[in-house]
Short mmCIF file of C-alpha atoms in Angstrom, two decimals:
data_model
loop_
_atom_site.label_atom_id
_atom_site.label_comp_id
_atom_site.label_asym_id
_atom_site.label_seq_id
_atom_site.Cartn_x
_atom_site.Cartn_y
_atom_site.Cartn_z
CA UNK A 44 0.00 0.00 0.00
CA UNK A 45 1.34 3.43 -0.95
CA UNK A 46 2.08 5.69 2.03
CA UNK A 47 1.66 9.46 1.75
CA UNK A 48 4.09 11.34 3.99
CA UNK A 49 2.82 14.92 4.25
CA UNK A 50 5.60 17.18 5.58
CA UNK A 51 4.68 20.43 7.31
CA UNK A 52 6.29 22.74 9.82
CA UNK A 53 5.76 25.58 12.24
CA UNK A 54 7.19 28.17 9.83
CA UNK A 55 9.13 28.67 6.63
CA UNK A 56 12.80 28.09 7.40
CA UNK A 57 12.17 25.24 9.83
CA UNK A 58 13.69 22.71 7.41
CA UNK A 59 10.80 21.06 5.51
CA UNK A 60 12.39 21.01 2.08
CA UNK A 61 15.75 19.87 3.40
CA UNK A 62 14.02 17.06 5.29
CA UNK A 63 12.03 16.01 2.22
CA UNK A 64 15.19 15.66 0.17
CA UNK A 65 16.96 13.63 2.83
CA UNK A 66 13.90 11.53 3.54
CA UNK A 67 13.40 10.71 -0.13
CA UNK A 68 17.02 9.60 -0.47
CA UNK A 69 17.05 7.69 2.81
CA UNK A 70 13.93 5.71 1.97
CA UNK A 71 15.07 5.05 -1.59
CA UNK A 72 18.31 3.64 -0.14
CA UNK A 73 16.24 0.95 1.61
CA UNK A 74 14.86 -0.19 -1.73
CA UNK A 75 11.52 1.59 -1.56
CA UNK A 76 10.12 3.32 -4.63
CA UNK A 77 9.78 6.97 -3.64
CA UNK A 78 8.06 9.92 -5.33
CA UNK A 79 9.27 13.30 -4.04
CA UNK A 80 6.43 15.80 -4.60
CA UNK A 81 8.15 19.17 -4.22
CA UNK A 82 6.25 22.21 -2.97
CA UNK A 83 6.37 24.08 -6.31
CA UNK A 84 5.07 21.06 -8.27
CA UNK A 85 1.46 21.72 -7.26
CA UNK A 86 1.43 24.15 -10.21
CA UNK A 87 2.89 21.66 -12.68
CA UNK A 88 1.71 18.15 -11.84
CA UNK A 89 -1.11 17.12 -14.18
CA UNK A 90 -3.38 16.00 -11.33
CA UNK A 91 -3.38 19.58 -10.03
CA UNK A 92 -3.84 21.34 -13.38
CA UNK A 93 -7.34 22.49 -12.48
CA UNK A 94 -6.06 23.89 -9.17
CA UNK A 95 -3.32 25.86 -10.91
CA UNK A 96 -5.72 27.14 -13.58
CA UNK A 97 -8.35 28.23 -11.07
CA UNK A 98 -5.83 29.92 -8.81
CA UNK A 99 -4.21 31.76 -11.73
CA UNK A 100 -7.59 33.00 -12.94
CA UNK A 101 -9.21 33.95 -9.64
CA UNK A 102 -6.55 33.99 -6.90
CA UNK A 103 -8.45 31.34 -4.99
CA UNK A 104 -9.37 27.67 -5.28
CA UNK A 105 -12.70 26.01 -4.57
CA UNK A 106 -12.86 23.22 -2.01
CA UNK A 107 -14.41 20.88 -4.56
CA UNK A 108 -11.48 21.56 -6.90
CA UNK A 109 -8.99 20.58 -4.20
CA UNK A 110 -10.91 17.39 -3.43
CA UNK A 111 -11.14 16.41 -7.11
CA UNK A 112 -7.42 17.08 -7.62
CA UNK A 113 -6.60 15.00 -4.55
CA UNK A 114 -8.67 12.11 -5.89
CA UNK A 115 -6.72 12.28 -9.16
CA UNK A 116 -3.46 12.40 -7.17
CA UNK A 117 -4.45 9.29 -5.19
CA UNK A 118 -5.36 7.40 -8.35
CA UNK A 119 -2.00 8.31 -9.92
CA UNK A 120 -0.06 7.36 -6.78
CA UNK A 121 -1.73 3.96 -6.55
CA UNK A 122 -1.29 3.29 -10.28
CA UNK A 123 2.41 4.24 -10.16
CA UNK A 124 3.31 1.42 -7.82
CA UNK A 125 5.36 3.78 -5.65
CA UNK A 126 5.75 2.72 -2.04
CA UNK A 127 5.98 6.25 -0.62
CA UNK A 128 5.04 9.75 -1.75
CA UNK A 129 6.90 12.50 0.13
CA UNK A 130 4.76 15.64 -0.21
CA UNK A 131 6.39 18.94 0.77
CA UNK A 132 3.82 21.45 2.13
CA UNK A 133 0.84 20.02 0.24
CA UNK A 134 -1.91 18.18 2.13
CA UNK A 135 -4.04 18.72 4.18
CA UNK A 136 -4.05 22.24 2.64
CA UNK A 137 -4.79 24.00 5.94
CA UNK A 138 -2.61 27.10 5.29
CA UNK A 139 -4.23 27.46 1.87
CA UNK A 140 -7.71 27.27 3.39
CA UNK A 141 -6.85 29.81 6.11
CA UNK A 142 -5.43 32.15 3.47
CA UNK A 143 -8.70 31.88 1.53
CA UNK A 144 -10.63 32.96 4.60
CA UNK A 145 -12.16 29.64 5.68
CA UNK A 146 -12.95 29.23 9.35
CA UNK A 147 -12.07 26.25 11.48
CA UNK A 148 -15.49 24.60 11.16
CA UNK A 149 -15.30 24.66 7.36
CA UNK A 150 -11.70 23.43 7.46
CA UNK A 151 -12.66 20.56 9.74
CA UNK A 152 -15.42 19.47 7.38
CA UNK A 153 -13.03 19.71 4.44
CA UNK A 154 -10.40 17.58 6.20
CA UNK A 155 -13.08 14.94 6.82
CA UNK A 156 -13.73 14.77 3.07
CA UNK A 157 -10.01 14.87 2.30
CA UNK A 158 -9.26 12.04 4.72
CA UNK A 159 -11.82 9.82 3.04
CA UNK A 160 -10.28 10.50 -0.38
CA UNK A 161 -6.75 9.82 0.96
CA UNK A 162 -7.63 6.46 2.53
CA UNK A 163 -6.05 4.36 -0.28
CA UNK A 164 -2.63 5.96 0.32
CA UNK A 165 -2.41 5.75 4.12
CA UNK A 166 -1.56 9.37 5.11
CA UNK A 167 1.06 10.25 7.72
CA UNK A 168 1.92 13.82 8.68
CA UNK A 169 5.47 14.76 9.66
CA UNK A 170 5.43 18.09 11.49
CA UNK A 171 8.62 20.00 12.23
CA UNK A 172 7.84 22.06 15.31
CA UNK A 173 9.89 24.98 16.57
CA UNK A 174 10.13 28.70 17.14
CA UNK A 175 8.50 30.49 14.21
CA UNK A 176 10.41 33.73 14.70
CA UNK A 177 13.84 32.10 14.64
CA UNK A 178 12.83 29.94 11.67
CA UNK A 179 11.70 33.02 9.73
CA UNK A 180 15.00 34.70 10.52
CA UNK A 181 16.85 31.67 9.21
CA UNK A 182 14.78 31.71 6.01
CA UNK A 183 15.48 35.42 5.56
CA UNK A 184 19.21 34.88 6.02
CA UNK A 185 19.11 32.16 3.37
CA UNK A 186 16.81 33.82 0.84
CA UNK A 187 18.01 37.42 1.08
CA UNK A 188 17.10 40.66 2.80
CA UNK A 189 13.83 41.24 0.94
CA UNK A 190 12.41 37.76 1.44
CA UNK A 191 10.86 38.43 4.84
CA UNK A 192 9.15 41.62 3.66
CA UNK A 193 7.64 39.72 0.72
CA UNK A 194 6.48 36.90 2.99
CA UNK A 195 4.85 39.26 5.49
CA UNK A 196 3.27 41.20 2.62
CA UNK A 197 1.83 38.03 1.14
CA UNK A 198 0.18 37.08 4.42
CA UNK A 199 -1.16 40.63 4.78
CA UNK A 200 -2.66 40.45 1.28
CA UNK A 201 -4.42 37.20 2.15
CA UNK A 202 -6.20 38.92 5.06
CA UNK A 203 -5.57 35.97 7.35
CA UNK A 204 -6.73 35.91 10.96
CA UNK A 205 -5.17 37.20 13.13
CA UNK A 206 -4.20 39.89 10.61
CA UNK A 207 -0.56 40.25 9.61
CA UNK A 208 1.26 43.58 9.26
CA UNK A 209 4.78 42.88 10.56
CA UNK A 210 7.05 40.13 11.84
CA UNK A 211 5.40 39.91 15.27
CA UNK A 212 1.92 39.52 13.79
CA UNK A 213 3.21 36.98 11.25
CA UNK A 214 4.51 34.88 14.14
CA UNK A 215 1.10 35.11 15.88
CA UNK A 216 -0.61 33.97 12.69
CA UNK A 217 1.79 31.05 12.26
CA UNK A 218 0.94 29.89 15.78
CA UNK A 219 -2.70 29.69 14.72
CA UNK A 220 -1.79 27.91 11.49
CA UNK A 221 0.18 25.38 13.53
CA UNK A 222 -2.68 24.82 15.97
CA UNK A 223 -5.30 24.32 13.25
CA UNK A 224 -3.06 21.98 11.23
CA UNK A 225 -2.06 19.77 14.14
CA UNK A 226 -5.56 19.81 15.60
CA UNK A 227 -7.10 18.61 12.34
CA UNK A 228 -4.76 15.61 12.23
CA UNK A 229 -4.87 14.75 15.92
CA UNK A 230 -8.67 14.57 15.79
CA UNK A 231 -8.29 11.90 13.10
CA UNK A 232 -5.69 9.71 14.72
CA UNK A 233 -7.46 6.57 13.51
CA UNK A 234 -6.89 7.63 9.91
CA UNK A 235 -3.66 9.68 9.98
CA UNK A 236 -0.28 8.89 11.41
CA UNK A 237 1.55 11.78 13.05
CA UNK A 238 5.28 12.27 13.67
CA UNK A 239 6.19 15.53 15.44
CA UNK A 240 9.80 16.64 15.82
CA UNK A 241 10.12 19.09 18.70
CA UNK A 242 12.56 22.02 18.42
CA UNK A 243 13.38 21.07 14.84
CA UNK A 244 14.82 24.55 14.27
CA UNK A 245 17.45 23.90 16.96
CA UNK A 246 18.50 20.39 15.92
CA UNK A 247 21.13 19.41 13.34
CA UNK A 248 19.47 18.43 10.08
CA UNK A 249 20.88 14.92 10.36
CA UNK A 250 19.21 14.47 13.76
CA UNK A 251 15.85 15.70 12.42
CA UNK A 252 16.10 13.15 9.62
CA UNK A 253 16.96 10.34 12.05
CA UNK A 254 13.99 11.21 14.27
CA UNK A 255 11.61 11.24 11.33
CA UNK A 256 12.91 7.93 9.96
CA UNK A 257 12.46 6.37 13.41
CA UNK A 258 8.93 7.73 13.63
CA UNK A 259 7.98 6.44 10.19
CA UNK A 260 9.19 2.88 10.71
CA UNK A 261 5.82 1.47 11.90
CA UNK A 262 4.00 3.03 8.96
CA UNK A 263 6.46 1.83 6.37
CA UNK A 264 7.11 -1.60 7.82
CA UNK A 265 10.86 -0.97 8.01
CA UNK A 266 13.50 -2.10 10.42
CA UNK A 267 16.30 0.22 11.44
CA UNK A 268 17.06 2.88 8.82
CA UNK A 269 20.42 4.63 8.85
CA UNK A 270 20.33 8.33 7.94
CA UNK A 271 23.28 9.76 6.08
CA UNK A 272 25.17 12.70 7.55
#
């Protein structure tokens, strides 16, 4: 059975993309067939063509469009014969839904529908927890001086709640995003696996990878997996 590993984190800069790369390589080294679904590929993968088209045209995406695209994604994943799909910042779409102005009741109902559609690929969330402010600072140091201003401006344009106008308010919003995302998965612990890495922003990347591989073992039916680095 294909396993979907949905990787999220407390903030940009916490190490999601780095983890996804290491996780994909580490699992492939065990002989598993791995599909690494990178964050930017939601605009290019054929299963999400309708999502990309709708977002480009309107700046938003309907819930039914997300569900239909997810169903196509599941069909493709099962047909591919891949053992694992590593999805970087994709499902369960909670930040996208918050940015579109949906409240927690609507998000909860959506995640119910999403969970049903995802059942054939056995979803597991990996969540990198940590201090959002320090993670944002790390992302800004990596991406350049203007990155943080653009990120804060994007959140402000989305009119998220609580509203964002500066770094401090962005951190407050990210705390809500974290709470809604983790809450949605924890309420469905019969259907979703969950691996949380505490203080991921403070740990060496190699240690984060080792913790995640240990946490995923029961879901992937693996023995001990050795992480490189």
